[in-house]
Amino acid sequence: MRYELLLQTMTPGSPYEAARVDALLSERGVVARPDGVRRWSFKNGDVDIGELREGGQVVATELRVPLSDRPDLMREAVEAAAALASEAGVRLVDPQLGRSLTGNDDAGVMEQYVRTARYAGEVAGVPEAMGAGSYALETEGSRGFQLSTRMVLIAIGIFVVLYLVVDTLVGQLGGR
């Protein structure tokens, strides 16, 4: 599983200039593997690059960021792809969020990336993706007690109070 970003035309329906984007990607050191997939290397990992075709024509360039417990690669990829999009005269789109991105939009993208990575790690069984306890966003504070823990503590408190009330009433009635 991967998190995908798209480089598309600014105006839907207008022709996509894949050659211009490919030339800019080549300037940034993108290399083709023997299987034909292109790879963009960053400090924190590699991003695979592909083409999105509709009706036999290229309509977008796809950036496939691997899901992992190290989201620094995603931040790097969003910033670099936004700069590339600006230079190429195209827009960077996050299909999961359904909107265009700029280099400053990494907060919303990071939240969605973390949700996707957690899902992949917990439900889909992707080993390199993050599990529930492996990563927490810096913006999230400590969640404290979980709801089930609170309910157990409340129930114990209620039983202790009931015991003390019943014990006091039985003592006053001379039951001891």
Coordinates of C-alpha atoms in Angstrom, one line a residue:
M1 CA 0.0 0.0 0.0
R2 CA 1.2 3.5 -0.8
Y3 CA 0.0 7.0 -0.3
E4 CA -0.5 8.7 -3.7
L5 CA -0.2 12.3 -4.9
L6 CA -0.9 13.5 -8.4
L7 CA 0.6 16.2 -10.6
Q8 CA -2.2 17.3 -12.9
T9 CA -3.0 20.2 -15.2
M10 CA -4.2 23.5 -13.7
T11 CA -7.4 23.4 -15.7
P12 CA -9.3 20.1 -15.9
G13 CA -9.8 19.0 -19.5
S14 CA -6.7 20.8 -20.8
P15 CA -3.8 18.6 -22.1
Y16 CA -1.2 17.5 -19.6
E17 CA 2.4 18.3 -20.4
A18 CA 4.0 15.1 -19.2
A19 CA 7.3 15.9 -21.1
R20 CA 7.8 19.1 -19.1
V21 CA 7.2 17.4 -15.8
D22 CA 9.5 14.4 -16.8
A23 CA 12.3 16.9 -17.8
L24 CA 12.0 18.6 -14.4
L25 CA 12.0 15.2 -12.6
S26 CA 15.1 14.2 -14.5
E27 CA 16.8 17.4 -13.4
R28 CA 16.0 16.4 -9.8
G29 CA 17.8 13.1 -10.1
V30 CA 14.8 10.7 -10.8
V31 CA 16.1 7.4 -12.2
A32 CA 14.3 4.6 -14.0
R33 CA 14.6 1.1 -12.6
P34 CA 15.0 -1.9 -14.9
D35 CA 11.3 -2.7 -14.5
G36 CA 10.4 0.8 -15.9
V37 CA 9.3 2.4 -12.7
R38 CA 11.0 5.7 -11.9
R39 CA 12.3 6.4 -8.5
W40 CA 12.8 9.8 -6.8
S41 CA 15.3 9.6 -4.0
F42 CA 15.0 11.8 -0.9
K43 CA 17.0 11.9 2.4
N44 CA 14.3 9.8 4.2
G45 CA 13.5 7.3 1.5
D46 CA 12.4 6.8 -2.1
V47 CA 9.2 7.7 -3.9
D48 CA 8.0 5.7 -7.0
I49 CA 6.8 7.7 -10.0
G50 CA 4.3 6.5 -12.5
E51 CA 1.9 7.8 -15.1
L52 CA -1.9 7.9 -14.8
R53 CA -3.5 7.2 -18.1
E54 CA -7.1 7.6 -19.3
G55 CA -8.1 6.6 -22.7
G56 CA -4.5 5.9 -23.6
Q57 CA -3.3 9.4 -22.8
V58 CA -1.3 10.5 -19.8
V59 CA -3.5 12.7 -17.6
A60 CA -1.2 13.0 -14.5
T61 CA 2.0 12.0 -13.0
E62 CA 1.6 9.8 -9.9
L63 CA 3.9 10.0 -6.9
R64 CA 3.6 6.9 -4.7
V65 CA 5.0 7.4 -1.2
P66 CA 5.5 4.2 0.8
L67 CA 3.5 3.9 4.1
S68 CA 5.9 3.6 7.0
D69 CA 6.3 4.6 10.6
R70 CA 8.7 7.4 9.5
P71 CA 6.5 10.1 8.0
D72 CA 9.4 12.4 7.3
L73 CA 9.5 11.1 3.8
M74 CA 6.0 12.3 3.2
R75 CA 6.8 15.8 4.4
E76 CA 9.8 15.9 2.1
A77 CA 7.8 14.6 -0.9
V78 CA 5.0 17.1 -0.4
E79 CA 7.5 20.0 -0.3
A80 CA 9.5 18.8 -3.3
A81 CA 6.4 18.0 -5.3
A82 CA 4.8 21.3 -4.6
A83 CA 8.0 23.1 -5.7
L84 CA 8.1 21.0 -8.9
A85 CA 4.4 21.6 -9.6
S86 CA 4.9 25.4 -9.3
E87 CA 7.9 25.3 -11.6
A88 CA 6.1 23.0 -14.2
G89 CA 2.9 25.0 -14.1
V90 CA 0.8 22.1 -12.9
R91 CA -1.0 21.5 -9.6
L92 CA -0.3 19.0 -6.9
V93 CA -3.4 17.1 -5.9
D94 CA -4.0 14.7 -2.9
P95 CA -6.8 12.4 -4.1
Q96 CA -7.4 11.2 -0.5
L97 CA -8.2 14.7 0.6
G98 CA -9.7 15.7 -2.7
R99 CA -7.9 19.0 -3.0
S100 CA -4.9 20.7 -4.4
L101 CA -1.9 21.2 -2.2
T102 CA 0.9 23.7 -1.7
G103 CA 4.2 23.2 0.1
N104 CA 2.6 24.6 3.3
D105 CA -0.3 22.1 3.3
D106 CA 1.6 19.3 5.0
A107 CA -0.5 19.3 8.3
G108 CA -3.7 18.0 6.7
V109 CA -1.7 15.6 4.4
M110 CA 0.2 14.3 7.4
E111 CA -2.9 13.6 9.4
Q112 CA -4.4 11.6 6.4
Y113 CA -1.0 9.9 5.8
V114 CA -0.9 8.8 9.5
R115 CA -4.5 7.5 9.3
T116 CA -3.7 5.6 6.1
A117 CA -0.5 4.1 7.5
R118 CA -2.2 3.1 10.8
Y119 CA -4.9 1.4 8.8
A120 CA -2.4 -0.4 6.7
G121 CA -0.4 -1.5 9.7
E122 CA -3.4 -2.6 11.9
V123 CA -6.0 -3.9 9.4
A124 CA -4.2 -4.7 6.2
G125 CA -1.2 -6.2 7.8
V126 CA 1.5 -4.1 6.0
P127 CA 4.5 -4.8 8.2
E128 CA 6.4 -1.6 7.4
A129 CA 3.4 0.7 8.1
M130 CA 2.8 2.0 11.6
G131 CA 0.8 0.3 14.2
A132 CA -1.4 1.9 16.8
G133 CA 1.3 2.6 19.2
S134 CA 4.3 3.2 17.0
Y135 CA 3.7 6.9 16.2
A136 CA 1.6 9.8 17.4
L137 CA 1.4 13.1 15.7
E138 CA 3.3 15.9 17.4
T139 CA 0.1 18.0 17.4
E140 CA -1.8 15.4 19.4
G141 CA -1.5 15.7 23.2
S142 CA -1.7 12.7 25.5
R143 CA -5.1 11.1 25.3
G144 CA -5.1 10.2 29.0
F145 CA -7.4 7.3 30.0
Q146 CA -9.2 5.5 27.4
L147 CA -13.0 5.3 27.7
S148 CA -13.1 1.7 28.9
T149 CA -10.5 2.5 31.6
R150 CA -12.7 5.4 32.8
M151 CA -15.8 3.2 32.9
V152 CA -14.0 0.6 35.0
L153 CA -12.7 3.2 37.5
I154 CA -16.1 4.8 37.8
A155 CA -17.8 1.4 38.4
I156 CA -15.2 0.6 41.1
G157 CA -15.8 4.0 42.7
I158 CA -19.6 3.5 42.7
F159 CA -19.2 0.1 44.4
V160 CA -16.9 1.5 47.1
V161 CA -19.4 4.3 47.9
L162 CA -22.3 1.9 47.9
Y163 CA -20.4 -0.4 50.3
L164 CA -19.6 2.4 52.7
V165 CA -23.2 3.7 52.7
V166 CA -24.7 0.2 53.3
D167 CA -22.0 -0.5 56.0
T168 CA -22.9 2.8 57.8
L169 CA -26.7 2.1 57.6
V170 CA -26.3 -1.5 58.9
G171 CA -24.1 -0.2 61.8
Q172 CA -26.7 2.5 62.8
L173 CA -29.5 -0.1 62.8
G174 CA -27.5 -2.1 65.4
G175 CA -26.7 -4.9 63.0
R176 CA -23.3 -5.3 64.6

